[in-house]
Every structure is written in C-alpha cells, then in structure tokens.
N, CA and C atoms as an extended XYZ file, in Angstrom:
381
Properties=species:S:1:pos:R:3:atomname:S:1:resname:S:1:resid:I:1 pbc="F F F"
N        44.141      107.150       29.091 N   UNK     1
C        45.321      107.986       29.055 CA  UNK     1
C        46.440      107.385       29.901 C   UNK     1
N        46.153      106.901       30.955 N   UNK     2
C        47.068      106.569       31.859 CA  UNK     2
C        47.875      104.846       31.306 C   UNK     2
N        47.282      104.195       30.032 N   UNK     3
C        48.086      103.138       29.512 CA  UNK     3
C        48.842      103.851       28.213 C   UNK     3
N        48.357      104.767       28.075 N   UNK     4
C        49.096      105.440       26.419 CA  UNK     4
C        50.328      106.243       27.622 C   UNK     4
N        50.469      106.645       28.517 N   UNK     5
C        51.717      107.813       29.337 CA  UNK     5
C        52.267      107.051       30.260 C   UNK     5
N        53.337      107.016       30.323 N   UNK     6
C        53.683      106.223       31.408 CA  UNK     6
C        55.229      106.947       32.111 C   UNK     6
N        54.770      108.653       32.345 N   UNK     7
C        55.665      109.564       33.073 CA  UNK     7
C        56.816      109.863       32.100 C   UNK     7
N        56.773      109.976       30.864 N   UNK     8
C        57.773      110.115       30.098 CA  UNK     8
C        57.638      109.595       28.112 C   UNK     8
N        58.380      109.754       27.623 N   UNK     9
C        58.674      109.610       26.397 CA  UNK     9
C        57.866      107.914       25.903 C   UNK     9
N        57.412      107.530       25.053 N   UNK    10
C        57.361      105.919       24.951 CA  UNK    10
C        57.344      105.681       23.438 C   UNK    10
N        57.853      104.999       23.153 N   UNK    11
C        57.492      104.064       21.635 CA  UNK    11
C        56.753      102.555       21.885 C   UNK    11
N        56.025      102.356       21.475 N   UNK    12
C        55.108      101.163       21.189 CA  UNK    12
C        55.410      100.861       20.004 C   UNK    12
N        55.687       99.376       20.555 N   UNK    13
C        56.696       98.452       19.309 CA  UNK    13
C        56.065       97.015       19.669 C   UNK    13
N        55.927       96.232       18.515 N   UNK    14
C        55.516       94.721       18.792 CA  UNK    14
C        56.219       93.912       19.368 C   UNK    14
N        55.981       92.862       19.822 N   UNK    15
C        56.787       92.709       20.841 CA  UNK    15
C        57.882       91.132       19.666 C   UNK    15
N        57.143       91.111       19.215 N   UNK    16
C        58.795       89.938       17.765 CA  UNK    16
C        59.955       91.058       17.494 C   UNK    16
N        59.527       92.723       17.149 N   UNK    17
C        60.512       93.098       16.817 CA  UNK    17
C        61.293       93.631       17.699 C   UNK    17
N        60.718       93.779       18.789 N   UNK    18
C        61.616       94.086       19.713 CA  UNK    18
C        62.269       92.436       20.503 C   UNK    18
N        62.011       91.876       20.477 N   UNK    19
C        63.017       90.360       20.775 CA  UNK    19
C        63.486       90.253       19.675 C   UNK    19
N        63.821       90.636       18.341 N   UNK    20
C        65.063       90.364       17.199 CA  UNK    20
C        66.234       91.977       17.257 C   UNK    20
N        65.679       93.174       18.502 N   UNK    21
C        67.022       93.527       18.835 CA  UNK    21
C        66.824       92.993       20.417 C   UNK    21
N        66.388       92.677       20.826 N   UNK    22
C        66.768       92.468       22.007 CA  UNK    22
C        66.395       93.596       22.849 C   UNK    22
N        65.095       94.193       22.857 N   UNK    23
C        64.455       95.260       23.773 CA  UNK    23
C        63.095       94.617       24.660 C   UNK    23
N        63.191       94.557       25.670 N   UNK    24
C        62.426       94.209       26.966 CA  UNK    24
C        61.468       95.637       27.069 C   UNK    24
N        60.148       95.706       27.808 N   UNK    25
C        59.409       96.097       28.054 CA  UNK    25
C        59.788       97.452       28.835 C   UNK    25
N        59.924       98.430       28.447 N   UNK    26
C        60.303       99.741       29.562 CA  UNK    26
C        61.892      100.197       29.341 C   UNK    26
N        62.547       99.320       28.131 N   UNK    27
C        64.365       99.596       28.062 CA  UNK    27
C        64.425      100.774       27.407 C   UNK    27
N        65.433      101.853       27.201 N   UNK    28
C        65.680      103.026       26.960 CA  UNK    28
C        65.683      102.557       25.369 C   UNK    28
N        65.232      103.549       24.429 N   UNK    29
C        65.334      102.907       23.189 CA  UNK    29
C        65.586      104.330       22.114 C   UNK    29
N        66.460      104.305       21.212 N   UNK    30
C        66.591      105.323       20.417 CA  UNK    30
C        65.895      105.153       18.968 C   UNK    30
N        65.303      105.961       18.347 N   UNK    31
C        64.549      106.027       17.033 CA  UNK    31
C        65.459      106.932       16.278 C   UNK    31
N        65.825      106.563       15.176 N   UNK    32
C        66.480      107.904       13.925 CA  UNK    32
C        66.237      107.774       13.018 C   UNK    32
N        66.445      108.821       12.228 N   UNK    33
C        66.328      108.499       10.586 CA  UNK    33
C        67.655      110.249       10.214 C   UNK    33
N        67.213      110.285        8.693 N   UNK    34
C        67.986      111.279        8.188 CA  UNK    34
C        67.597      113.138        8.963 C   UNK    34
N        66.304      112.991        9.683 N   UNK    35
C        65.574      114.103       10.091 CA  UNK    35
C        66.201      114.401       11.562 C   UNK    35
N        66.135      112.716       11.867 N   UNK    36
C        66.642      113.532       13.705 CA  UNK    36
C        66.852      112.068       14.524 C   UNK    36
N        66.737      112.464       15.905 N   UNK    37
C        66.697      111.515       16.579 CA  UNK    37
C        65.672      111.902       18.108 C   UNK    37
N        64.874      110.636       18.276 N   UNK    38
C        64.607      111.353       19.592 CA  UNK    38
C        64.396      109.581       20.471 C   UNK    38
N        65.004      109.858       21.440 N   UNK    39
C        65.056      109.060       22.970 CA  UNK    39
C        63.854      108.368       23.688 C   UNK    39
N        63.252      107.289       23.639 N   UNK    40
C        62.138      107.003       24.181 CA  UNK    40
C        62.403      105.892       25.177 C   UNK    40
N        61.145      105.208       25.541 N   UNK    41
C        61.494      103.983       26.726 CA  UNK    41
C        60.298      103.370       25.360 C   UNK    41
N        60.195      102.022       25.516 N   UNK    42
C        59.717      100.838       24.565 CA  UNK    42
C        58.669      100.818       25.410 C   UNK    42
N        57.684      100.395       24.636 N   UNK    43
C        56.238       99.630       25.482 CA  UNK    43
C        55.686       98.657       24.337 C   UNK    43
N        56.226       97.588       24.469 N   UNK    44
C        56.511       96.409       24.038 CA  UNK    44
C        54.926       95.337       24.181 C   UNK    44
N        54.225       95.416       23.314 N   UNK    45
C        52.950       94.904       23.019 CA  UNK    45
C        52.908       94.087       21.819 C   UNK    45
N        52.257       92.924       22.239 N   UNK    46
C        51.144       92.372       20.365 CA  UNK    46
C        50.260       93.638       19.801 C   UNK    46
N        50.050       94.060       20.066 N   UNK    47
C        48.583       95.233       19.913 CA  UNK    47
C        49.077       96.468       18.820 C   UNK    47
N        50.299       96.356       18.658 N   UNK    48
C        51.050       96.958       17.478 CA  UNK    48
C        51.548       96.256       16.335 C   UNK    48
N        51.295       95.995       14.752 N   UNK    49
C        51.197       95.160       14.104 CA  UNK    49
C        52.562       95.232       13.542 C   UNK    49
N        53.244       94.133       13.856 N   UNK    50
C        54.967       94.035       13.198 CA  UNK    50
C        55.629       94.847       12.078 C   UNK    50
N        57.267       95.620       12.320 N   UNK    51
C        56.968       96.335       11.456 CA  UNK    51
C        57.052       97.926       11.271 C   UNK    51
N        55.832       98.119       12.347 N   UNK    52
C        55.837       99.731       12.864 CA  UNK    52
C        55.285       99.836       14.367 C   UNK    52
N        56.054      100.921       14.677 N   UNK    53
C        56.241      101.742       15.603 CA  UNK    53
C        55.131      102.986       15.925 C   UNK    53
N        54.937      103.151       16.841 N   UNK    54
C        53.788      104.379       17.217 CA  UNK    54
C        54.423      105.261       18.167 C   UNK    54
N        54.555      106.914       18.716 N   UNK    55
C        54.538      107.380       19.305 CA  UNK    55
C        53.700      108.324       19.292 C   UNK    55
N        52.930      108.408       20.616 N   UNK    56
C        51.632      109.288       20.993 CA  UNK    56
C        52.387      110.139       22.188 C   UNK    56
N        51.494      111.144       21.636 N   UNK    57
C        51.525      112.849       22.931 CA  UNK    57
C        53.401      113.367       22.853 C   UNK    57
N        53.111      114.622       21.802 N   UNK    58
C        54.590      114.999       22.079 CA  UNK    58
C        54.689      115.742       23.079 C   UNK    58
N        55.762      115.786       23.817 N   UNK    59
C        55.930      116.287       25.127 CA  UNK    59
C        57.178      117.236       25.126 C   UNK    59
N        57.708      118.079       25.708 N   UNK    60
C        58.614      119.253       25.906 CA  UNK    60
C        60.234      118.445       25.707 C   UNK    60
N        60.819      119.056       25.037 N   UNK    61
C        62.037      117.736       24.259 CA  UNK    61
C        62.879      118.061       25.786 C   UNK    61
N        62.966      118.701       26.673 N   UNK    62
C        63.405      119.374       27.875 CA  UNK    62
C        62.756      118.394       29.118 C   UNK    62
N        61.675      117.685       29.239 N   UNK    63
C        61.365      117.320       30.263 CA  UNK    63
C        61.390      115.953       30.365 C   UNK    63
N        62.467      115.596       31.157 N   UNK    64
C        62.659      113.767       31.032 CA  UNK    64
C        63.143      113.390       29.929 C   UNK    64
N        64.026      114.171       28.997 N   UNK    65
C        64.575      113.745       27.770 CA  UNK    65
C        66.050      113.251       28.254 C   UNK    65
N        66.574      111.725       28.200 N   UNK    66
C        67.962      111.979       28.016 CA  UNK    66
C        68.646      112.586       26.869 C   UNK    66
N        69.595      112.640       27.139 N   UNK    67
C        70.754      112.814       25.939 CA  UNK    67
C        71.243      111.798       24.933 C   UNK    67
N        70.858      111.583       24.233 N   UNK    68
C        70.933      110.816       23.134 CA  UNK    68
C        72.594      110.272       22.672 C   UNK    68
N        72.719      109.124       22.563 N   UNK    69
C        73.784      108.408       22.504 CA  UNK    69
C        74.875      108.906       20.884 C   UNK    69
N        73.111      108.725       20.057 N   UNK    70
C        73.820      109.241       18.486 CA  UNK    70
C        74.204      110.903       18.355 C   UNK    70
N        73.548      111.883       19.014 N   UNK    71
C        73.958      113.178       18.568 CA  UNK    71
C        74.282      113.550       20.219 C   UNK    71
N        74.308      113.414       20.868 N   UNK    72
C        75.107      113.682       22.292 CA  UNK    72
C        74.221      115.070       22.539 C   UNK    72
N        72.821      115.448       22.319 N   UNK    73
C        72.191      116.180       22.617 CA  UNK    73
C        70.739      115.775       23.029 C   UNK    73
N        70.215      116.528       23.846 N   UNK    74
C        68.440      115.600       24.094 CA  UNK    74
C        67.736      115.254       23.077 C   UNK    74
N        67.651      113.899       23.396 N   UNK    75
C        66.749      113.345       22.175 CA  UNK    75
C        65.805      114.339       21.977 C   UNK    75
N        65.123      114.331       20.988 N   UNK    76
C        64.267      114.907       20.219 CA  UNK    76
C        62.681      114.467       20.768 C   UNK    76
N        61.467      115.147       20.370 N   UNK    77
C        60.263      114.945       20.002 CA  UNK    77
C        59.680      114.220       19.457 C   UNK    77
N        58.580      113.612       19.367 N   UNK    78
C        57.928      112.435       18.208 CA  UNK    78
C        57.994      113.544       16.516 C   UNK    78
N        58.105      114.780       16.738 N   UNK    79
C        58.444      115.100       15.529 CA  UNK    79
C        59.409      115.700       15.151 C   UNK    79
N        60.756      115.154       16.001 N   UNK    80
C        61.875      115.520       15.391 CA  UNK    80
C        62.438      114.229       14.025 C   UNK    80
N        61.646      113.166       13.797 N   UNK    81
C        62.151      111.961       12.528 CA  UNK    81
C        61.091      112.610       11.313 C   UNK    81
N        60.373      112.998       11.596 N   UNK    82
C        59.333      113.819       10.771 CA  UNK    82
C        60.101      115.336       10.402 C   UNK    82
N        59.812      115.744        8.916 N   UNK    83
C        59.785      116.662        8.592 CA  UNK    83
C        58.678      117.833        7.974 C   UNK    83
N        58.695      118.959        8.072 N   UNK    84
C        57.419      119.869        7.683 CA  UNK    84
C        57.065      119.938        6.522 C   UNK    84
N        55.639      119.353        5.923 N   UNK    85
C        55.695      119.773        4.912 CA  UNK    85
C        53.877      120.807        4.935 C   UNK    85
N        54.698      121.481        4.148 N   UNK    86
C        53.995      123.060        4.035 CA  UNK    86
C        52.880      122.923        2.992 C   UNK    86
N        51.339      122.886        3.384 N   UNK    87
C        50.621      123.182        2.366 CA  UNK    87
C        49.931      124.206        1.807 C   UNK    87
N        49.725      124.702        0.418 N   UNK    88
C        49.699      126.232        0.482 CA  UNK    88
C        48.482      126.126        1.123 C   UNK    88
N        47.219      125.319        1.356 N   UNK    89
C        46.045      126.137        1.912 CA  UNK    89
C        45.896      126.484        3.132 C   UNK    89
N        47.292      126.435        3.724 N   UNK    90
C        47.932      126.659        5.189 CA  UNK    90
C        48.336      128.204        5.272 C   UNK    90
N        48.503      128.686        4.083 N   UNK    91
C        49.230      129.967        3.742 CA  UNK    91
C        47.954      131.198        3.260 C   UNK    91
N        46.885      130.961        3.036 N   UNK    92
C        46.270      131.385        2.558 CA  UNK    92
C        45.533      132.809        3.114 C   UNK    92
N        45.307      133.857        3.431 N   UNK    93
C        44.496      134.582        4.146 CA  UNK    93
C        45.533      135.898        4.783 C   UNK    93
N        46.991      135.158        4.883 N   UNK    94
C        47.964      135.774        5.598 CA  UNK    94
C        47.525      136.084        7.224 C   UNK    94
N        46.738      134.750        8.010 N   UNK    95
C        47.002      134.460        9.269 CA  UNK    95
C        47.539      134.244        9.749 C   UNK    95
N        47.442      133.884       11.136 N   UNK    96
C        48.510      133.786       11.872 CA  UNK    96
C        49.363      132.296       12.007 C   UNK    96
N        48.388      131.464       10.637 N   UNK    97
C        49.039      129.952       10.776 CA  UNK    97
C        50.312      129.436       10.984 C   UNK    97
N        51.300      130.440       10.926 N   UNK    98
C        52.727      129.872       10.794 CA  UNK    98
C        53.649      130.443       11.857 C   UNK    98
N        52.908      131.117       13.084 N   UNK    99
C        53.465      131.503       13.926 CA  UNK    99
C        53.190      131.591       15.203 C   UNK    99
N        52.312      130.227       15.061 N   UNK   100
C        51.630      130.262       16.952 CA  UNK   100
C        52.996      129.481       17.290 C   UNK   100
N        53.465      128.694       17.094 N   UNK   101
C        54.323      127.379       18.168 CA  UNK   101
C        55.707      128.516       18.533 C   UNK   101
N        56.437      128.056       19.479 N   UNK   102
C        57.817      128.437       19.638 CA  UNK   102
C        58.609      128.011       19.168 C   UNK   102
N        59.503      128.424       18.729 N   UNK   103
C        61.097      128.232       17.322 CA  UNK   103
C        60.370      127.032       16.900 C   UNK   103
N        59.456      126.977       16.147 N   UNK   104
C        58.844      126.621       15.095 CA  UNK   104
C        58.009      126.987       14.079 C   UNK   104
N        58.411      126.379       12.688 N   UNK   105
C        58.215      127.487       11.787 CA  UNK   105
C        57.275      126.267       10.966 C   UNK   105
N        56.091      126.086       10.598 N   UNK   106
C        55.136      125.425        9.875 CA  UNK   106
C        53.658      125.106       10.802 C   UNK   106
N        52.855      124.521        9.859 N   UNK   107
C        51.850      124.671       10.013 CA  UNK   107
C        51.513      123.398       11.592 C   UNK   107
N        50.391      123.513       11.796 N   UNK   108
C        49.995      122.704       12.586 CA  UNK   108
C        50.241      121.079       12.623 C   UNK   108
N        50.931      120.212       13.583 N   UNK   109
C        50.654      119.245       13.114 CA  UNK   109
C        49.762      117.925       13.006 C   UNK   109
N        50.372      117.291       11.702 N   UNK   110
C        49.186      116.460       11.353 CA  UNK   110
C        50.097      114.473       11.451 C   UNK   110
N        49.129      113.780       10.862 N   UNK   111
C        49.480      112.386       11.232 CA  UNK   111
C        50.806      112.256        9.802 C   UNK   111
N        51.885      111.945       10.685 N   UNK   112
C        52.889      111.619        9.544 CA  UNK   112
C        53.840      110.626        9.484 C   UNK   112
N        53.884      109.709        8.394 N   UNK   113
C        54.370      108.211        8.607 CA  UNK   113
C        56.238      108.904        7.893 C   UNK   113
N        56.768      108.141        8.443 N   UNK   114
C        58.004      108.248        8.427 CA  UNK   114
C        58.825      106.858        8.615 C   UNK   114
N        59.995      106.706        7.981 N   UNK   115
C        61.056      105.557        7.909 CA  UNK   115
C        62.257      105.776        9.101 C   UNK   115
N        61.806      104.846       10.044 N   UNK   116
C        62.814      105.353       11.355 CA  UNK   116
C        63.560      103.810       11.656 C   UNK   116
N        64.635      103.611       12.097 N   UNK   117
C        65.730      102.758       12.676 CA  UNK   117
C        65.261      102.396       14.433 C   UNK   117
N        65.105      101.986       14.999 N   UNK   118
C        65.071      101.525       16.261 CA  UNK   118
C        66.302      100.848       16.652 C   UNK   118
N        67.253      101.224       17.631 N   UNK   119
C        67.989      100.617       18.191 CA  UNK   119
C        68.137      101.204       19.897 C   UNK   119
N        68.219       99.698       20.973 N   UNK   120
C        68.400       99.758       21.939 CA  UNK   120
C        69.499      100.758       22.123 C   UNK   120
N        69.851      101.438       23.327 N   UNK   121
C        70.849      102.095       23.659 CA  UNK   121
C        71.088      101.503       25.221 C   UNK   121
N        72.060      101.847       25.486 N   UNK   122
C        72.882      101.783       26.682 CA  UNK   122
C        71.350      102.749       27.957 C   UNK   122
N        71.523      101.427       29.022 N   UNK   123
C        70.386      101.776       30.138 CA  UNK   123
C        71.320      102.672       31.302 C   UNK   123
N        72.075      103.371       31.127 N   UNK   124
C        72.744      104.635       31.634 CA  UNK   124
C        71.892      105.440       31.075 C   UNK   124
N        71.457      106.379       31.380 N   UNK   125
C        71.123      107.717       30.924 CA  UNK   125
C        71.295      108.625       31.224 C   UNK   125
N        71.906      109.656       30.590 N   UNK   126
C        72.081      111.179       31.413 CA  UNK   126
C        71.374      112.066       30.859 C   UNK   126
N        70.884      113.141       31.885 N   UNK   127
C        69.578      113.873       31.292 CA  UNK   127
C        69.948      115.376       31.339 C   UNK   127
C-alpha cells in the first residue's frame, strides 16, 4: 500500500510517455477527457505498459486536490473521466443500490477503461 499512496492523488504513467511531454517523477499532472478532469502528481515507472495510464484508491475530491488549471475548480476523482453506466441487474429488487454514496447517483463502482489526455500543468498549485 505504501508504494501504490504516496499522501495524495497519483497517476502511474510509463516512463517514454511521460519524457515525450516532458513529466518527471512526482510533477503535478492533469488528466481530461469529454467527462471531466481530475489533478494528480505522476509516478513515472517501466512497470506500466506504454500507452496507458492507471489510477488506484479514489480519495475525497476535497482533500489535497488542487484546482485544476482547465476548469479552475478541484480537480476531480479517478472517476470524474469515467462515466456511469447503469445496469438493469443493478435495479432489480428496488434496493437500496442507487443510494448509498453522497451526491451520487449510480451503482457501485466497477473497473472502467476510458480515453483520457495527459498534460503537465504548471508546478504552482493552489488548493
């Protein structure tokens, strides 16, 4: 646990694609797509296969989040580039499946691949 957390937000990225933008080991790094954006620090490894990106353990978009360069609001969650998709056998029984989380409205989540942009941002951060 203590190499996957490292006191905050992280993306794990290979380390070729991060030397073709020019991101060093621990640099503030922004992820987006059409869904959202959310704020991480890089952890820059071979051990991630060129290409794609990983983020593990979502954490409170409130704690250690800067403010994001593209929407001038706290970056987002590992599932703010992800969107919900609803399956009916999620719906079924009329439990309580769709209303444990806070101001969130879908089912539990699960592993979801998504098309995201990586670009360095400015190592100012305001939080």
């Amino acid at each position: 646990m203590l190499n996957l957390f490292r006191g905050g937000p992280v993306i794990w990225m290979n380390d070729l694609d991060a030397a073709k933008i020019k991101v060093a080991d621990n640099d503030w790094i922004e992820a987006y797509n059409r869904n959202g954006v959310t704020v991480a620090r890089a952890a820059v490894t071979h051990r991630v296969p060129p290409g794609t990106v990983l983020m593990y353990h979502a954490i409170d978009r409130h704690l250690q989040m800067p403010v994001s360069e593209l929407s001038g609001l706290h970056g987002g969650t590992d599932n703010s580039l992800t969107r919900v998709v609803m399956k009916p056998t999620h719906m079924i029984g009329g439990y309580a499946q769709l209303s444990y989380g806070f101001n969130y409205y879908g089912p539990v989540g699960s592993q979801r691949d998504e098309l995201a942009v990586i670009r360095r941002r400015s190592q100012q951060v305001e939080f």
